[in-house]
């Protein structure tokens, strides 16, 4: 057994446990800022090690664990998300009433669960990683003690998350009963059409649909996004969704045959269409920035499902490229929301009025991030959607690209609505808004990356192509 294939997970687990022990041993009650920076540098160090892991395509533990370029890319995505969330949280944690230092170890444990999901080549291993991620998020969503909205969001996420996990596990158990194995590639040769397989595929889609917030399994998102601490809302929106797609792609492409099994592409195409439409349409009347971004996140899941519909390397490349840029752009928007909520005490979109006067940097980053999510050139979101829609159009299927294009134009309305408040309206108070150093770095990185990869997508696209080809 080659333990070096688990080096990223081992390092992440050591970091998470070390942070937890450091919290317990440190006599200083105000040590949380130092632990935050320790988390940041630890995650950065682990991220650097992943750049040397490309080109290794092996399995271990009797094929229960796979290390390929696809899993390495997804782990880098999770680490980037965790780093941006940590940076966004350093000043936010000051507002927490208790357990400030333990907050960072939970962020790392959640990332560890996502990494396990990305490299899992077995249904049970997937479930273990998913539960590690999900249970950690149960705690993080309800982390603001004494806050009714946070507690309500935590309870809702616990109940709905447990139900979706049960549905997913039922589908996995049916697949095991049909094939006698839980190893994903081995299932491909043993599955043939049967009523039980139809039920298994439907329950798998329902379980994974909850994790990625696809319609009609999305109803948990707005309430939980609104009630959770804003950095955790961002973490849920980007990393948790990406982890769901990491598993969804591997299970359905590597493990469920289209020829002799169930035509899951038809189901995915319907889900993609209604998810793009409902996510964008329902986002229009939202007045709370976190609820608006929640429905935007639902719509983004629809765009990513279009990539899965092509079921080839080009589609997976589009998913990987767009998911990475979605992490950066969305975390830029949530970082701005963190500062505004702390300085102005509000999450309502009309209260962003005059933000361009009070803090031009925040208004610029929010505008660029939202326009990238809408797919406006020359920003990175445009290139990502181009890859996704091109992959399905090359298959001769045009309607998903048409729906995606129309819904992207619809999304411009509610994204620019936020920009109008920031740039057109006068502020209620002309006092400048202070932006902490960590947040300033986060928003600057998000803005630069969004613009850079929109103008010069080549390097990231090449890595995404290499990662996608490792699946086939």
CSV table of C-alpha atoms in Angstrom, one decimal:
chain,number,residue,atom,x,y,z
A,1,UNK,CA,0.0,0.0,0.0
A,2,UNK,CA,1.5,3.3,-1.1
A,3,UNK,CA,0.8,5.7,1.7
A,4,UNK,CA,2.5,8.6,-0.2
A,5,UNK,CA,-0.7,8.7,-2.3
A,6,UNK,CA,-2.4,10.0,0.9
A,7,UNK,CA,0.2,12.6,1.7
A,8,UNK,CA,-2.1,15.6,1.1
A,9,UNK,CA,-4.8,14.1,3.4
A,10,UNK,CA,-2.3,13.1,6.0
A,11,UNK,CA,-0.8,16.6,6.1
A,12,UNK,CA,-4.2,18.2,6.3
A,13,UNK,CA,-5.3,15.9,9.1
A,14,UNK,CA,-2.1,16.7,11.0
A,15,UNK,CA,-2.7,20.4,10.6
A,16,UNK,CA,-6.3,20.1,11.8
A,17,UNK,CA,-5.5,18.1,14.9
A,18,UNK,CA,-2.4,20.3,15.6
A,19,UNK,CA,-4.6,23.4,15.5
A,20,UNK,CA,-7.1,21.8,17.9
A,21,UNK,CA,-4.4,20.8,20.3
A,22,UNK,CA,-2.8,24.2,20.1
A,23,UNK,CA,-6.2,25.8,21.0
A,24,UNK,CA,-6.3,23.6,24.1
A,25,UNK,CA,-2.8,24.1,25.3
A,26,UNK,CA,-2.4,27.8,24.7
A,27,UNK,CA,-3.0,29.8,27.9
A,28,UNK,CA,-3.7,33.0,26.0
A,29,UNK,CA,-7.4,33.6,25.6
A,30,UNK,CA,-6.8,36.0,22.7
A,31,UNK,CA,-4.7,33.6,20.7
A,32,UNK,CA,-7.2,33.1,17.9
A,33,UNK,CA,-5.6,35.6,15.5
A,34,UNK,CA,-2.2,33.7,15.7
A,35,UNK,CA,-4.0,30.4,15.2
A,36,UNK,CA,-5.7,31.9,12.1
A,37,UNK,CA,-2.3,32.8,10.6
A,38,UNK,CA,-1.0,29.4,11.5
A,39,UNK,CA,-3.9,27.9,9.6
A,40,UNK,CA,-3.3,30.1,6.7
A,41,UNK,CA,0.4,29.2,6.3
A,42,UNK,CA,-0.3,25.5,7.0
A,43,UNK,CA,-2.8,25.4,4.1
A,44,UNK,CA,-0.5,27.3,1.8
A,45,UNK,CA,2.3,24.8,2.5
A,46,UNK,CA,0.0,21.9,1.7
A,47,UNK,CA,-1.2,23.7,-1.5
A,48,UNK,CA,2.5,24.0,-2.6
A,49,UNK,CA,3.0,20.2,-2.1
A,50,UNK,CA,0.1,19.4,-4.5
A,51,UNK,CA,1.8,21.1,-7.4
A,52,UNK,CA,4.4,18.2,-7.4
A,53,UNK,CA,1.7,15.5,-7.5
A,54,UNK,CA,0.5,15.7,-11.1
A,55,UNK,CA,1.3,12.9,-13.4
A,56,UNK,CA,0.8,10.2,-10.8
A,57,UNK,CA,-2.2,8.0,-11.6
A,58,UNK,CA,-2.4,5.1,-9.2
A,59,UNK,CA,-4.8,3.3,-6.9
A,60,UNK,CA,-4.1,1.8,-3.5
A,61,UNK,CA,-5.9,0.1,-0.6
A,62,UNK,CA,-7.4,-2.5,-3.1
A,63,UNK,CA,-8.6,0.2,-5.4
A,64,UNK,CA,-10.6,2.0,-2.7
A,65,UNK,CA,-8.4,5.1,-3.1
A,66,UNK,CA,-7.3,6.8,-6.4
A,67,UNK,CA,-4.7,9.4,-6.9
A,68,UNK,CA,-5.0,11.0,-10.4
A,69,UNK,CA,-4.7,14.5,-11.9
A,70,UNK,CA,-8.4,15.0,-11.5
A,71,UNK,CA,-8.3,14.4,-7.7
A,72,UNK,CA,-5.2,16.7,-7.4
A,73,UNK,CA,-6.9,19.5,-9.2
A,74,UNK,CA,-10.0,19.2,-6.9
A,75,UNK,CA,-7.8,19.2,-3.8
A,76,UNK,CA,-6.1,22.4,-5.0
A,77,UNK,CA,-9.6,23.9,-5.4
A,78,UNK,CA,-10.6,23.0,-1.9
A,79,UNK,CA,-7.3,24.3,-0.5
A,80,UNK,CA,-7.7,27.6,-2.4
A,81,UNK,CA,-11.3,27.9,-1.0
A,82,UNK,CA,-10.1,27.1,2.6
A,83,UNK,CA,-7.3,29.7,2.3
A,84,UNK,CA,-9.7,32.4,1.1
A,85,UNK,CA,-12.2,31.5,3.8
A,86,UNK,CA,-9.4,31.6,6.5
A,87,UNK,CA,-8.2,35.0,5.3
A,88,UNK,CA,-11.8,36.3,5.3
A,89,UNK,CA,-12.4,35.0,8.8
A,90,UNK,CA,-9.4,36.4,10.7
A,91,UNK,CA,-11.2,39.7,11.6
A,92,UNK,CA,-14.6,38.1,11.6
A,93,UNK,CA,-13.6,35.7,14.3
A,94,UNK,CA,-13.1,38.7,16.7
A,95,UNK,CA,-16.9,39.0,16.7
A,96,UNK,CA,-17.6,35.5,17.9
A,97,UNK,CA,-18.6,35.2,21.5
A,98,UNK,CA,-16.8,31.9,22.3
A,99,UNK,CA,-14.7,29.1,20.7
A,100,UNK,CA,-12.9,31.4,18.4
A,101,UNK,CA,-9.7,29.4,17.9
A,102,UNK,CA,-11.5,26.1,17.3
A,103,UNK,CA,-13.2,27.7,14.3
A,104,UNK,CA,-10.1,27.3,12.2
A,105,UNK,CA,-9.5,23.6,12.9
A,106,UNK,CA,-13.1,23.0,11.7
A,107,UNK,CA,-12.4,24.7,8.4
A,108,UNK,CA,-9.5,22.4,7.9
A,109,UNK,CA,-11.4,19.3,8.9
A,110,UNK,CA,-14.1,20.3,6.3
A,111,UNK,CA,-11.4,20.6,3.7
A,112,UNK,CA,-10.1,17.1,4.7
A,113,UNK,CA,-13.5,15.6,4.1
A,114,UNK,CA,-13.7,17.2,0.7
A,115,UNK,CA,-10.2,15.8,-0.2
A,116,UNK,CA,-11.3,12.3,0.8
A,117,UNK,CA,-14.3,12.6,-1.5
A,118,UNK,CA,-12.1,13.7,-4.4
A,119,UNK,CA,-9.8,10.7,-4.1
A,120,UNK,CA,-12.5,8.1,-3.1
A,121,UNK,CA,-12.8,5.3,-5.6
A,122,UNK,CA,-15.3,3.4,-3.5
A,123,UNK,CA,-18.9,4.3,-2.4
A,124,UNK,CA,-18.3,3.8,1.3
A,125,UNK,CA,-15.1,6.0,1.2
A,126,UNK,CA,-17.1,8.6,-0.5
A,127,UNK,CA,-19.7,8.5,2.2
A,128,UNK,CA,-17.2,8.7,5.0
A,129,UNK,CA,-15.6,11.8,3.4
A,130,UNK,CA,-18.9,13.4,2.7
A,131,UNK,CA,-20.1,12.9,6.3
A,132,UNK,CA,-16.8,14.4,7.7
A,133,UNK,CA,-17.4,17.4,5.6
A,134,UNK,CA,-21.1,17.7,6.3
A,135,UNK,CA,-20.9,17.2,10.1
A,136,UNK,CA,-18.2,19.8,10.3
A,137,UNK,CA,-20.5,22.2,8.4
A,138,UNK,CA,-23.4,21.4,10.8
A,139,UNK,CA,-21.2,22.9,13.5
A,140,UNK,CA,-19.9,25.8,11.5
A,141,UNK,CA,-23.3,26.9,10.3
A,142,UNK,CA,-24.5,27.2,13.9
A,143,UNK,CA,-21.2,28.6,15.2
A,144,UNK,CA,-22.5,32.0,16.3
A,145,UNK,CA,-23.7,31.1,19.8
A,146,UNK,CA,-26.7,33.1,21.0
A,147,UNK,CA,-27.7,34.1,17.4
A,148,UNK,CA,-31.1,32.8,16.6
A,149,UNK,CA,-30.7,32.9,12.8
A,150,UNK,CA,-27.4,30.9,13.0
A,151,UNK,CA,-28.9,28.3,15.4
A,152,UNK,CA,-32.0,27.9,13.1
A,153,UNK,CA,-29.8,27.5,10.1
A,154,UNK,CA,-27.7,24.9,11.9
A,155,UNK,CA,-30.8,22.8,12.9
A,156,UNK,CA,-32.3,23.1,9.4
A,157,UNK,CA,-29.0,22.0,7.8
A,158,UNK,CA,-28.7,19.1,10.3
A,159,UNK,CA,-32.2,17.8,9.6
A,160,UNK,CA,-32.2,18.2,5.8
A,161,UNK,CA,-28.6,17.1,5.5
A,162,UNK,CA,-29.3,13.9,7.5
A,163,UNK,CA,-32.3,13.1,5.3
A,164,UNK,CA,-30.3,13.7,2.1
A,165,UNK,CA,-27.5,11.5,3.4
A,166,UNK,CA,-30.0,8.7,4.1
A,167,UNK,CA,-31.4,8.9,0.6
A,168,UNK,CA,-27.9,8.8,-0.9
A,169,UNK,CA,-26.9,5.9,1.3
A,170,UNK,CA,-30.0,4.0,0.2
A,171,UNK,CA,-29.0,4.4,-3.4
A,172,UNK,CA,-25.4,3.3,-2.7
A,173,UNK,CA,-26.7,0.2,-0.9
A,174,UNK,CA,-28.9,-0.7,-3.9
A,175,UNK,CA,-25.8,-0.4,-6.2
A,176,UNK,CA,-23.9,-2.7,-3.8
A,177,UNK,CA,-26.8,-5.2,-3.9
A,178,UNK,CA,-26.9,-5.2,-7.7
A,179,UNK,CA,-23.1,-5.5,-8.2
A,180,UNK,CA,-21.6,-7.1,-5.1
A,181,UNK,CA,-19.0,-4.3,-5.0
A,182,UNK,CA,-18.6,-0.8,-3.8
A,183,UNK,CA,-15.6,0.0,-6.0
A,184,UNK,CA,-16.7,2.4,-8.7
A,185,UNK,CA,-14.9,1.1,-11.8
A,186,UNK,CA,-15.9,-2.5,-11.0
A,187,UNK,CA,-19.6,-1.4,-11.0
A,188,UNK,CA,-19.4,-0.4,-14.6
A,189,UNK,CA,-19.0,-3.9,-16.0
A,190,UNK,CA,-21.7,-5.5,-13.7
A,191,UNK,CA,-24.6,-3.1,-14.0
A,192,UNK,CA,-27.5,-3.8,-16.4
A,193,UNK,CA,-30.9,-2.2,-16.7
A,194,UNK,CA,-33.3,-3.2,-14.0
A,195,UNK,CA,-36.0,-1.4,-11.9
A,196,UNK,CA,-33.7,-1.5,-8.9
A,197,UNK,CA,-31.0,0.3,-10.9
A,198,UNK,CA,-33.5,3.0,-11.8
A,199,UNK,CA,-34.3,3.6,-8.2
A,200,UNK,CA,-30.6,3.6,-7.3
A,201,UNK,CA,-29.8,6.2,-9.9
A,202,UNK,CA,-32.8,8.4,-8.9
A,203,UNK,CA,-31.8,8.3,-5.2
A,204,UNK,CA,-28.1,9.0,-6.0
A,205,UNK,CA,-29.2,12.0,-8.1
A,206,UNK,CA,-31.4,13.2,-5.2
A,207,UNK,CA,-28.6,12.8,-2.7
A,208,UNK,CA,-26.0,14.5,-4.8
A,209,UNK,CA,-28.5,17.1,-5.9
A,210,UNK,CA,-28.9,18.2,-2.3
A,211,UNK,CA,-25.1,18.6,-2.0
A,212,UNK,CA,-24.8,20.8,-5.1
A,213,UNK,CA,-28.1,22.7,-4.6
A,214,UNK,CA,-29.7,21.5,-7.8
A,215,UNK,CA,-33.5,22.2,-8.3
A,216,UNK,CA,-35.7,20.7,-6.8
A,217,UNK,CA,-33.3,19.8,-4.0
A,218,UNK,CA,-32.1,23.4,-3.4
A,219,UNK,CA,-34.7,24.7,-0.9
A,220,UNK,CA,-32.3,24.5,2.1
A,221,UNK,CA,-29.8,26.9,0.5
A,222,UNK,CA,-31.4,30.4,1.0
A,223,UNK,CA,-32.3,30.0,4.7
A,224,UNK,CA,-29.0,28.3,5.6
A,225,UNK,CA,-26.9,30.7,3.6
A,226,UNK,CA,-28.6,33.7,5.2
A,227,UNK,CA,-28.4,32.4,8.8
A,228,UNK,CA,-24.8,31.0,8.7
A,229,UNK,CA,-21.8,33.2,9.4
A,230,UNK,CA,-20.9,34.9,6.2
A,231,UNK,CA,-17.5,33.3,5.7
A,232,UNK,CA,-19.1,29.9,6.2
A,233,UNK,CA,-21.8,30.8,3.7
A,234,UNK,CA,-19.1,31.4,1.2
A,235,UNK,CA,-17.4,28.1,2.1
A,236,UNK,CA,-20.6,26.2,1.6
A,237,UNK,CA,-21.4,28.0,-1.7
A,238,UNK,CA,-18.0,27.2,-3.3
A,239,UNK,CA,-16.2,24.3,-1.7
A,240,UNK,CA,-19.1,22.1,-0.6
A,241,UNK,CA,-20.7,22.5,-4.0
A,242,UNK,CA,-17.4,21.7,-5.7
A,243,UNK,CA,-16.9,18.6,-3.5
A,244,UNK,CA,-20.4,17.4,-4.6
A,245,UNK,CA,-19.5,17.8,-8.2
A,246,UNK,CA,-16.1,16.0,-7.7
A,247,UNK,CA,-18.0,12.9,-6.5
A,248,UNK,CA,-20.9,13.3,-9.0
A,249,UNK,CA,-18.6,13.3,-12.0
A,250,UNK,CA,-16.5,10.3,-10.8
A,251,UNK,CA,-19.5,8.2,-9.8
A,252,UNK,CA,-21.6,8.8,-12.9
A,253,UNK,CA,-18.9,8.8,-15.5
A,254,UNK,CA,-16.7,6.0,-14.1
A,255,UNK,CA,-19.4,3.9,-12.4
A,256,UNK,CA,-22.7,4.1,-14.2
A,257,UNK,CA,-22.9,2.8,-17.8
A,258,UNK,CA,-25.0,4.6,-20.3
A,259,UNK,CA,-25.2,1.8,-22.8
A,260,UNK,CA,-26.7,-1.0,-20.7
A,261,UNK,CA,-27.8,0.9,-17.7
A,262,UNK,CA,-30.0,3.9,-17.0
A,263,UNK,CA,-30.0,7.0,-19.3
A,264,UNK,CA,-29.0,9.4,-16.5
A,265,UNK,CA,-28.0,12.0,-19.0
A,266,UNK,CA,-31.7,12.8,-19.7
A,267,UNK,CA,-32.4,13.3,-16.0
A,268,UNK,CA,-29.3,15.5,-15.7
A,269,UNK,CA,-30.3,17.6,-18.7
A,270,UNK,CA,-33.7,18.2,-17.2
A,271,UNK,CA,-32.1,19.1,-13.8
A,272,UNK,CA,-29.7,21.4,-15.6
A,273,UNK,CA,-32.4,23.3,-17.4
A,274,UNK,CA,-34.8,23.8,-14.5
A,275,UNK,CA,-31.9,24.7,-12.1
A,276,UNK,CA,-30.6,27.4,-14.5
A,277,UNK,CA,-34.1,28.8,-14.9
A,278,UNK,CA,-35.4,28.7,-11.4
A,279,UNK,CA,-32.1,29.8,-9.8
A,280,UNK,CA,-31.9,32.9,-11.9
A,281,UNK,CA,-35.6,33.8,-11.9
A,282,UNK,CA,-36.0,33.5,-8.1
A,283,UNK,CA,-32.8,35.5,-7.5
A,284,UNK,CA,-34.4,38.6,-9.1
A,285,UNK,CA,-36.7,39.8,-6.3
A,286,UNK,CA,-34.2,39.0,-3.4
A,287,UNK,CA,-33.2,42.0,-1.3
A,288,UNK,CA,-30.7,40.2,1.0
A,289,UNK,CA,-27.2,39.9,-0.5
A,290,UNK,CA,-26.7,36.4,0.9
A,291,UNK,CA,-30.1,35.1,-0.3
A,292,UNK,CA,-29.4,36.6,-3.7
A,293,UNK,CA,-26.0,34.8,-3.8
A,294,UNK,CA,-27.7,31.6,-2.6
A,295,UNK,CA,-30.0,31.5,-5.6
A,296,UNK,CA,-27.1,32.6,-7.8
A,297,UNK,CA,-25.3,29.6,-6.5
A,298,UNK,CA,-28.3,27.4,-7.5
A,299,UNK,CA,-28.1,28.8,-11.0
A,300,UNK,CA,-24.3,28.1,-11.1
A,301,UNK,CA,-25.0,24.4,-10.3
A,302,UNK,CA,-27.2,24.3,-13.4
A,303,UNK,CA,-24.3,25.7,-15.6
A,304,UNK,CA,-22.0,23.1,-14.1
A,305,UNK,CA,-24.5,20.3,-14.8
A,306,UNK,CA,-24.4,21.2,-18.5
A,307,UNK,CA,-20.7,20.2,-18.5
A,308,UNK,CA,-21.7,16.8,-17.0
A,309,UNK,CA,-24.2,16.3,-19.8
A,310,UNK,CA,-21.5,16.0,-22.4
A,311,UNK,CA,-20.0,13.1,-20.4
A,312,UNK,CA,-16.5,13.6,-22.0
A,313,UNK,CA,-13.2,15.2,-21.2
A,314,UNK,CA,-14.2,18.5,-22.7
A,315,UNK,CA,-17.2,18.8,-20.4
A,316,UNK,CA,-15.2,17.8,-17.4
A,317,UNK,CA,-12.6,20.3,-18.3
A,318,UNK,CA,-15.3,23.0,-18.4
A,319,UNK,CA,-16.5,21.9,-15.0
A,320,UNK,CA,-13.0,22.1,-13.4
A,321,UNK,CA,-12.2,25.4,-15.0
A,322,UNK,CA,-15.4,27.0,-14.1
A,323,UNK,CA,-15.5,25.6,-10.6
A,324,UNK,CA,-12.0,27.1,-9.8
A,325,UNK,CA,-13.0,30.5,-11.1
A,326,UNK,CA,-16.4,30.3,-9.3
A,327,UNK,CA,-14.5,29.8,-6.0
A,328,UNK,CA,-12.4,32.9,-6.6
A,329,UNK,CA,-15.3,35.2,-7.8
A,330,UNK,CA,-17.8,34.0,-5.2
A,331,UNK,CA,-15.3,34.4,-2.3
A,332,UNK,CA,-14.5,37.9,-3.6
A,333,UNK,CA,-18.2,38.8,-3.3
A,334,UNK,CA,-18.6,37.2,0.1
A,335,UNK,CA,-15.5,38.9,1.4
A,336,UNK,CA,-17.1,42.3,0.5
A,337,UNK,CA,-20.3,41.2,2.2
A,338,UNK,CA,-18.3,40.3,5.4
A,339,UNK,CA,-16.9,43.8,5.6
A,340,UNK,CA,-20.2,45.5,4.8
A,341,UNK,CA,-22.1,43.4,7.4
A,342,UNK,CA,-19.4,44.2,10.1
A,343,UNK,CA,-19.1,47.9,9.4
A,344,UNK,CA,-22.7,48.8,8.5
A,345,UNK,CA,-24.5,46.0,10.4
A,346,UNK,CA,-26.7,45.0,7.4
A,347,UNK,CA,-27.0,42.4,4.6
A,348,UNK,CA,-29.7,44.2,2.7
A,349,UNK,CA,-28.8,45.2,-0.9
A,350,UNK,CA,-30.3,48.7,-0.7
A,351,UNK,CA,-27.9,49.5,2.1
A,352,UNK,CA,-25.0,49.0,-0.3
A,353,UNK,CA,-26.0,52.5,-1.7
A,354,UNK,CA,-23.0,54.7,-2.2
A,355,UNK,CA,-20.4,52.0,-1.4
A,356,UNK,CA,-18.3,53.2,-4.3
A,357,UNK,CA,-17.9,56.5,-2.5
A,358,UNK,CA,-17.2,55.1,0.9
A,359,UNK,CA,-14.9,52.3,-0.2
A,360,UNK,CA,-14.2,52.1,-4.0
A,361,UNK,CA,-12.1,48.9,-3.7
A,362,UNK,CA,-15.0,46.9,-2.2
A,363,UNK,CA,-17.4,48.2,-4.8
A,364,UNK,CA,-15.0,47.4,-7.7
A,365,UNK,CA,-14.4,43.9,-6.4
A,366,UNK,CA,-18.1,43.2,-5.9
A,367,UNK,CA,-18.9,44.5,-9.4
A,368,UNK,CA,-16.2,42.4,-11.1
A,369,UNK,CA,-17.1,39.3,-9.2
A,370,UNK,CA,-20.8,39.6,-10.0
A,371,UNK,CA,-20.1,40.3,-13.7
A,372,UNK,CA,-17.8,37.3,-13.8
A,373,UNK,CA,-20.6,35.1,-12.4
A,374,UNK,CA,-22.9,36.5,-15.0
A,375,UNK,CA,-20.4,35.5,-17.7
A,376,UNK,CA,-19.5,39.0,-19.1
A,377,UNK,CA,-16.3,39.2,-21.1
A,378,UNK,CA,-13.4,39.6,-20.7
A,379,UNK,CA,-13.8,38.2,-17.2
A,380,UNK,CA,-13.0,34.6,-16.3
A,381,UNK,CA,-16.7,33.5,-15.9
A,382,UNK,CA,-17.2,34.2,-19.6
A,383,UNK,CA,-14.4,31.8,-20.5
A,384,UNK,CA,-15.7,29.1,-18.1
A,385,UNK,CA,-19.2,29.2,-19.6
A,386,UNK,CA,-17.8,29.1,-23.1
A,387,UNK,CA,-16.0,25.9,-22.2
A,388,UNK,CA,-19.1,24.4,-20.6
A,389,UNK,CA,-21.5,25.3,-23.4
A,390,UNK,CA,-19.0,24.5,-26.2
A,391,UNK,CA,-18.6,20.9,-24.9
A,392,UNK,CA,-22.4,20.2,-25.1
A,393,UNK,CA,-22.7,22.0,-28.5
A,394,UNK,CA,-20.0,19.8,-29.9
A,395,UNK,CA,-22.3,16.9,-29.1
A,396,UNK,CA,-24.9,18.4,-31.4
A,397,UNK,CA,-27.2,19.4,-28.4
A,398,UNK,CA,-27.9,23.1,-28.6
A,399,UNK,CA,-30.7,23.8,-26.2
A,400,UNK,CA,-28.7,23.7,-22.9
A,401,UNK,CA,-26.3,26.3,-24.3
A,402,UNK,CA,-29.3,28.4,-25.4
A,403,UNK,CA,-31.0,28.2,-22.0
A,404,UNK,CA,-27.7,29.0,-20.3
A,405,UNK,CA,-27.1,32.0,-22.5
A,406,UNK,CA,-30.6,33.4,-21.9
A,407,UNK,CA,-30.4,32.8,-18.2
A,408,UNK,CA,-26.9,34.4,-18.0
A,409,UNK,CA,-28.5,37.5,-19.5
A,410,UNK,CA,-31.3,37.3,-17.0
A,411,UNK,CA,-28.7,37.1,-14.2
A,412,UNK,CA,-27.1,40.4,-15.4
A,413,UNK,CA,-30.3,42.2,-14.2
A,414,UNK,CA,-30.0,41.2,-10.5
A,415,UNK,CA,-26.2,41.4,-10.5
A,416,UNK,CA,-26.2,44.9,-12.0
A,417,UNK,CA,-28.9,45.8,-9.5
A,418,UNK,CA,-26.3,45.5,-6.8
A,419,UNK,CA,-23.8,47.5,-8.8
A,420,UNK,CA,-26.4,50.3,-9.4
A,421,UNK,CA,-26.9,50.7,-5.7
A,422,UNK,CA,-23.1,50.9,-5.1
A,423,UNK,CA,-22.2,53.3,-8.0
A,424,UNK,CA,-25.4,55.3,-8.7
A,425,UNK,CA,-26.9,56.1,-5.3
A,426,UNK,CA,-25.7,58.4,-2.6
A,427,UNK,CA,-24.6,56.9,0.7
A,428,UNK,CA,-26.4,57.5,3.9
A,429,UNK,CA,-23.1,58.2,5.6
A,430,UNK,CA,-20.0,59.5,3.9
A,431,UNK,CA,-17.5,58.0,6.5
A,432,UNK,CA,-15.0,55.7,4.8
A,433,UNK,CA,-15.3,52.0,5.5
A,434,UNK,CA,-12.2,50.3,7.0
A,435,UNK,CA,-11.0,47.2,5.2
A,436,UNK,CA,-8.8,44.9,7.3
A,437,UNK,CA,-5.5,43.8,5.8
A,438,UNK,CA,-6.5,40.1,5.4
A,439,UNK,CA,-9.8,41.0,3.7
A,440,UNK,CA,-8.0,43.5,1.5
A,441,UNK,CA,-5.7,40.7,0.3
A,442,UNK,CA,-8.6,38.4,-0.4
A,443,UNK,CA,-10.6,40.9,-2.5
A,444,UNK,CA,-7.5,42.0,-4.4
A,445,UNK,CA,-6.6,38.4,-5.2
A,446,UNK,CA,-10.1,37.6,-6.3
A,447,UNK,CA,-10.3,40.7,-8.5
A,448,UNK,CA,-6.8,40.1,-10.1
A,449,UNK,CA,-7.5,36.3,-10.7
A,450,UNK,CA,-10.9,36.9,-12.2
A,451,UNK,CA,-9.5,39.5,-14.7
A,452,UNK,CA,-6.3,37.6,-15.4
A,453,UNK,CA,-7.8,34.2,-16.2
A,454,UNK,CA,-10.5,36.0,-18.3
A,455,UNK,CA,-7.8,37.6,-20.5
A,456,UNK,CA,-5.3,34.7,-20.3
A,457,UNK,CA,-7.1,31.4,-19.5
A,458,UNK,CA,-4.4,29.2,-21.1
A,459,UNK,CA,-2.4,28.0,-18.0
A,460,UNK,CA,-5.5,27.1,-15.9
A,461,UNK,CA,-7.2,25.6,-19.0
A,462,UNK,CA,-4.2,23.3,-19.7
A,463,UNK,CA,-4.2,22.0,-16.1
A,464,UNK,CA,-8.0,21.5,-16.2
A,465,UNK,CA,-7.6,19.6,-19.5
A,466,UNK,CA,-4.9,17.3,-18.1
A,467,UNK,CA,-7.0,16.7,-15.0
A,468,UNK,CA,-10.1,15.9,-17.1
A,469,UNK,CA,-8.3,13.5,-19.4
A,470,UNK,CA,-7.1,11.4,-16.4
A,471,UNK,CA,-10.7,10.4,-15.8
A,472,UNK,CA,-11.0,8.8,-19.3
